[in-house]
mmCIF file of C-alpha atoms in Angstrom:
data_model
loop_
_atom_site.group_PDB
_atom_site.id
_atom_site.type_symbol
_atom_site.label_atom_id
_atom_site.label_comp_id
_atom_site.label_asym_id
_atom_site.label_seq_id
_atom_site.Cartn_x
_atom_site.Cartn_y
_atom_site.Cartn_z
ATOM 1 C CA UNK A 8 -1.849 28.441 14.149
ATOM 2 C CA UNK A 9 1.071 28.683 11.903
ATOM 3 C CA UNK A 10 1.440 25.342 9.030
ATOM 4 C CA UNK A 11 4.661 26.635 8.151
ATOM 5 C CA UNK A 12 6.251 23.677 9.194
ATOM 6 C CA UNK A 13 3.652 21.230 7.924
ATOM 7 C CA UNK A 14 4.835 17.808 7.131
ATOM 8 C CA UNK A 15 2.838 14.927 5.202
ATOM 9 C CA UNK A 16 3.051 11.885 7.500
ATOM 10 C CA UNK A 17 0.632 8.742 5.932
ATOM 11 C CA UNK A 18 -1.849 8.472 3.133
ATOM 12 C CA UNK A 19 -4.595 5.472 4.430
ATOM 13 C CA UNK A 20 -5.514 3.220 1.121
ATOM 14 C CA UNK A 21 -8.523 1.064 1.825
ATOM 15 C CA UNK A 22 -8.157 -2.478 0.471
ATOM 16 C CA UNK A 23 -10.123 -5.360 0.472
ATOM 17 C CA UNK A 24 -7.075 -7.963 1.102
ATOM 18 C CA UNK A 25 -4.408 -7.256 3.575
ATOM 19 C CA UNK A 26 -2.086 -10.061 2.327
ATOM 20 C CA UNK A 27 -2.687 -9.169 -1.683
ATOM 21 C CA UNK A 28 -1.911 -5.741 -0.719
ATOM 22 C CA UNK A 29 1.011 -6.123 2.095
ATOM 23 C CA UNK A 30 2.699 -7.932 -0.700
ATOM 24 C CA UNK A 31 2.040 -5.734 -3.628
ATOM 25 C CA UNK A 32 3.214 -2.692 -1.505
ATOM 26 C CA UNK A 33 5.961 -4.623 -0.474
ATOM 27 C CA UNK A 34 7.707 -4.379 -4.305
ATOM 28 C CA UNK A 35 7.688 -0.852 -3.634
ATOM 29 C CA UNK A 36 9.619 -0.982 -0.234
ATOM 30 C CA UNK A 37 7.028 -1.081 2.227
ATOM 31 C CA UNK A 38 7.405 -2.892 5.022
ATOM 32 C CA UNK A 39 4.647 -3.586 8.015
ATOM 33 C CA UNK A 40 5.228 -1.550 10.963
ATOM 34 C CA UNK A 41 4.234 -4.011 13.984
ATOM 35 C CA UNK A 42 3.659 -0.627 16.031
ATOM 36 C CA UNK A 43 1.277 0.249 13.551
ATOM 37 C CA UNK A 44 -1.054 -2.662 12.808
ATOM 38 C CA UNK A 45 -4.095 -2.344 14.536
ATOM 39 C CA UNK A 46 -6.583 -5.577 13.442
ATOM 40 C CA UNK A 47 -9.302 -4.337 15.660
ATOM 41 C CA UNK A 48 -10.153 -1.329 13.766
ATOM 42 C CA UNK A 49 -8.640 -3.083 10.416
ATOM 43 C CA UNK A 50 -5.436 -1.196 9.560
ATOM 44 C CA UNK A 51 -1.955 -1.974 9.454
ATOM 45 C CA UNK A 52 0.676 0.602 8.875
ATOM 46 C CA UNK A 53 3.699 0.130 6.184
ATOM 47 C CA UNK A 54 6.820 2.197 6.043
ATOM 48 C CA UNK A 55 9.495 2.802 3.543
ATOM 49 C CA UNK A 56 13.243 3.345 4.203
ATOM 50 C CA UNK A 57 12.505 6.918 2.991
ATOM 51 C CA UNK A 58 10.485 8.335 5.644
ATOM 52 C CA UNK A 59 7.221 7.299 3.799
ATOM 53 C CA UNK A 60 4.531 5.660 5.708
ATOM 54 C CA UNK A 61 0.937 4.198 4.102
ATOM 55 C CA UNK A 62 -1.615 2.352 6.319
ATOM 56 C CA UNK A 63 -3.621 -0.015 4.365
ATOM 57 C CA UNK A 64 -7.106 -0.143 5.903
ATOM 58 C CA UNK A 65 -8.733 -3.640 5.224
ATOM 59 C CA UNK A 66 -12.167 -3.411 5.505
ATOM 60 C CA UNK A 67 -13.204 -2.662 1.859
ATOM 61 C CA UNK A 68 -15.631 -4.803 -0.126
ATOM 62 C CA UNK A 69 -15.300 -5.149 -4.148
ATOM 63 C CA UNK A 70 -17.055 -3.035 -5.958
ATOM 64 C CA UNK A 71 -17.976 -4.604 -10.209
ATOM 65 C CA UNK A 72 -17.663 -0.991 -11.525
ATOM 66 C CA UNK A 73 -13.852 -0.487 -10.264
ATOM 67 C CA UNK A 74 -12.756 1.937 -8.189
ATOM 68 C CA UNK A 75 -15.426 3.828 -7.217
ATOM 69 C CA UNK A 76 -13.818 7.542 -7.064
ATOM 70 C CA UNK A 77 -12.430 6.789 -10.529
ATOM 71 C CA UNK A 78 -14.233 4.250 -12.628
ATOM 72 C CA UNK A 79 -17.642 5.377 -12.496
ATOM 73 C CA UNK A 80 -19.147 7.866 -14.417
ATOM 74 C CA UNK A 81 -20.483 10.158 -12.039
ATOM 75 C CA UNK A 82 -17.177 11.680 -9.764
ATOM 76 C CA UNK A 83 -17.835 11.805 -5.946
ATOM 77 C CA UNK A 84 -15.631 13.708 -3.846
ATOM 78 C CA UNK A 85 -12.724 11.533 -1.984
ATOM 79 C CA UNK A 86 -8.717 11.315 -2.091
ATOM 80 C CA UNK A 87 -8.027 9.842 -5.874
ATOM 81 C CA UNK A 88 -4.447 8.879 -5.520
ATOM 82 C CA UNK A 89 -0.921 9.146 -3.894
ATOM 83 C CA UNK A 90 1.785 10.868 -5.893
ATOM 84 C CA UNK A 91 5.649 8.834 -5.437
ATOM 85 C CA UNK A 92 8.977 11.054 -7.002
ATOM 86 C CA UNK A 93 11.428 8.705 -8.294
ATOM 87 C CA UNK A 94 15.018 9.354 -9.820
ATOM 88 C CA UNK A 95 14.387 7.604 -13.043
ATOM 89 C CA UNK A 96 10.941 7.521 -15.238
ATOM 90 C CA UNK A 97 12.583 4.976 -17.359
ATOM 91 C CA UNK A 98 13.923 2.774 -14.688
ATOM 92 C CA UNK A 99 10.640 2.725 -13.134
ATOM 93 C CA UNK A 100 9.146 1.723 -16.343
ATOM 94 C CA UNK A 101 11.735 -1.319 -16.981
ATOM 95 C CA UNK A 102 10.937 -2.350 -13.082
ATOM 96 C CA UNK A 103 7.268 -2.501 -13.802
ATOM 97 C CA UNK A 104 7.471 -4.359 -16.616
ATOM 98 C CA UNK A 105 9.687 -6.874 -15.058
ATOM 99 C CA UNK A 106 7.266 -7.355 -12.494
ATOM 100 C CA UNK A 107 4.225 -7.384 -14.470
ATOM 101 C CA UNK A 108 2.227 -4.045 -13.174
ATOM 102 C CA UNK A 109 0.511 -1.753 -15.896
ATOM 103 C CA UNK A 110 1.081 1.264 -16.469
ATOM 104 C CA UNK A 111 -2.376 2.359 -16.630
ATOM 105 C CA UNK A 112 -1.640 6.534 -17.904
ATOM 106 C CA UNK A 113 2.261 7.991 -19.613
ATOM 107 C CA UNK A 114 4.636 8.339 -19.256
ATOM 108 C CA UNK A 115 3.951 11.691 -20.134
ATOM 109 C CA UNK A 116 5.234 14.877 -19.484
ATOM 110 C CA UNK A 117 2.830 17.330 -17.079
ATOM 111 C CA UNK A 118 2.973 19.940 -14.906
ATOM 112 C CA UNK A 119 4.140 22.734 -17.508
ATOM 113 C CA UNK A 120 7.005 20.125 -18.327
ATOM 114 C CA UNK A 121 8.165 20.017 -14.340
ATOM 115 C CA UNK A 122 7.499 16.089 -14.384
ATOM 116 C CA UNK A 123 7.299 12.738 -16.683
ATOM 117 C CA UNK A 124 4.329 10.743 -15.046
ATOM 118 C CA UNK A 125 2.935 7.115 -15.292
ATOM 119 C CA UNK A 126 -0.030 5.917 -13.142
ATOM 120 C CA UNK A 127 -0.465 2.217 -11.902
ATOM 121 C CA UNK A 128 -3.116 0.846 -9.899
ATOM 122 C CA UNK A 129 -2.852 -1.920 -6.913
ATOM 123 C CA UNK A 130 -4.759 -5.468 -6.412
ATOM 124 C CA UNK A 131 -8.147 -2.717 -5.531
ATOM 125 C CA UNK A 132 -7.513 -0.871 -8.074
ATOM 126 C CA UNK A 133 -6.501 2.402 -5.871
ATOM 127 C CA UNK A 134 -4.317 4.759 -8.076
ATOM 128 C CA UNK A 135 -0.193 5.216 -7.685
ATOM 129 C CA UNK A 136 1.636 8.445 -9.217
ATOM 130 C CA UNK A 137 5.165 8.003 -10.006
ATOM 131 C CA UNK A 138 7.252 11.309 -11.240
ATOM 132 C CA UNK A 139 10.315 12.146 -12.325
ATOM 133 C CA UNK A 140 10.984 15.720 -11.018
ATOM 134 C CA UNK A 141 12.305 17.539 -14.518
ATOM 135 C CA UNK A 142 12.867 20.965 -12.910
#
């Protein structure tokens, strides 16, 4: 088998309110993918202009300690968050604060200075990466 040619094609997010999501992802550029949206196994795919494609799966219940892969004390093994590049770190920053989503982490430079990064969560408190690609 040769991955040479590997491509990323979704990352699933489980949420525990289609609407509060669809419309939360929607600021971002997501749109529902009518193709995609499959209610009898509870998951609807979004896409982006860009190529990018997310399918919310709506079957999670609220859990009082947070996010469970990141809130808790004790760290179980799962997928922690999805990683975005944007062109502008501080145009990203003004947008959020228009639209009232905390930045939760940064900006701040990582990645042996390759990248400025801020962290957001969504309505389940599932983690978003946004980076400005330095170098």
């Amino acid at each position: 088998m040769n991955f040479a040619h590997l491509t990323f094609d979704h990352v699933g997010i489980r949420v525990t309110d289609l609407d509060v999501s669809e419309r939360f992802y929607a600021k971002f550029g997501f749109i529902r993918d009518p193709e995609e949206f499959a209610p009898a196994v509870k998951a609807c795919g979004l896409h982006h202009s860009s190529g990018l494609r997310i399918h919310l799966i709506f079957n999670g219940v609220p859990d009082p300690a947070g996010n469970v892969l990141m809130d808790v004390p004790v760290k179980r093994p799962g997928y922690t968050h999805a990683a975005f590049i944007v062109e502008s770190m501080a145009d990203l920053v003004r947008w959020l604060d228009q639209e009232q989503i905390a930045i939760t982490e940064g900006p701040v430079q990582m990645g042996h200075d390759r990248r400025i990064v801020c962290f957001i969560r969504d309505p389940d408190r599932n983690v978003l990466e946004f980076n400005e690609i330095l170098k």
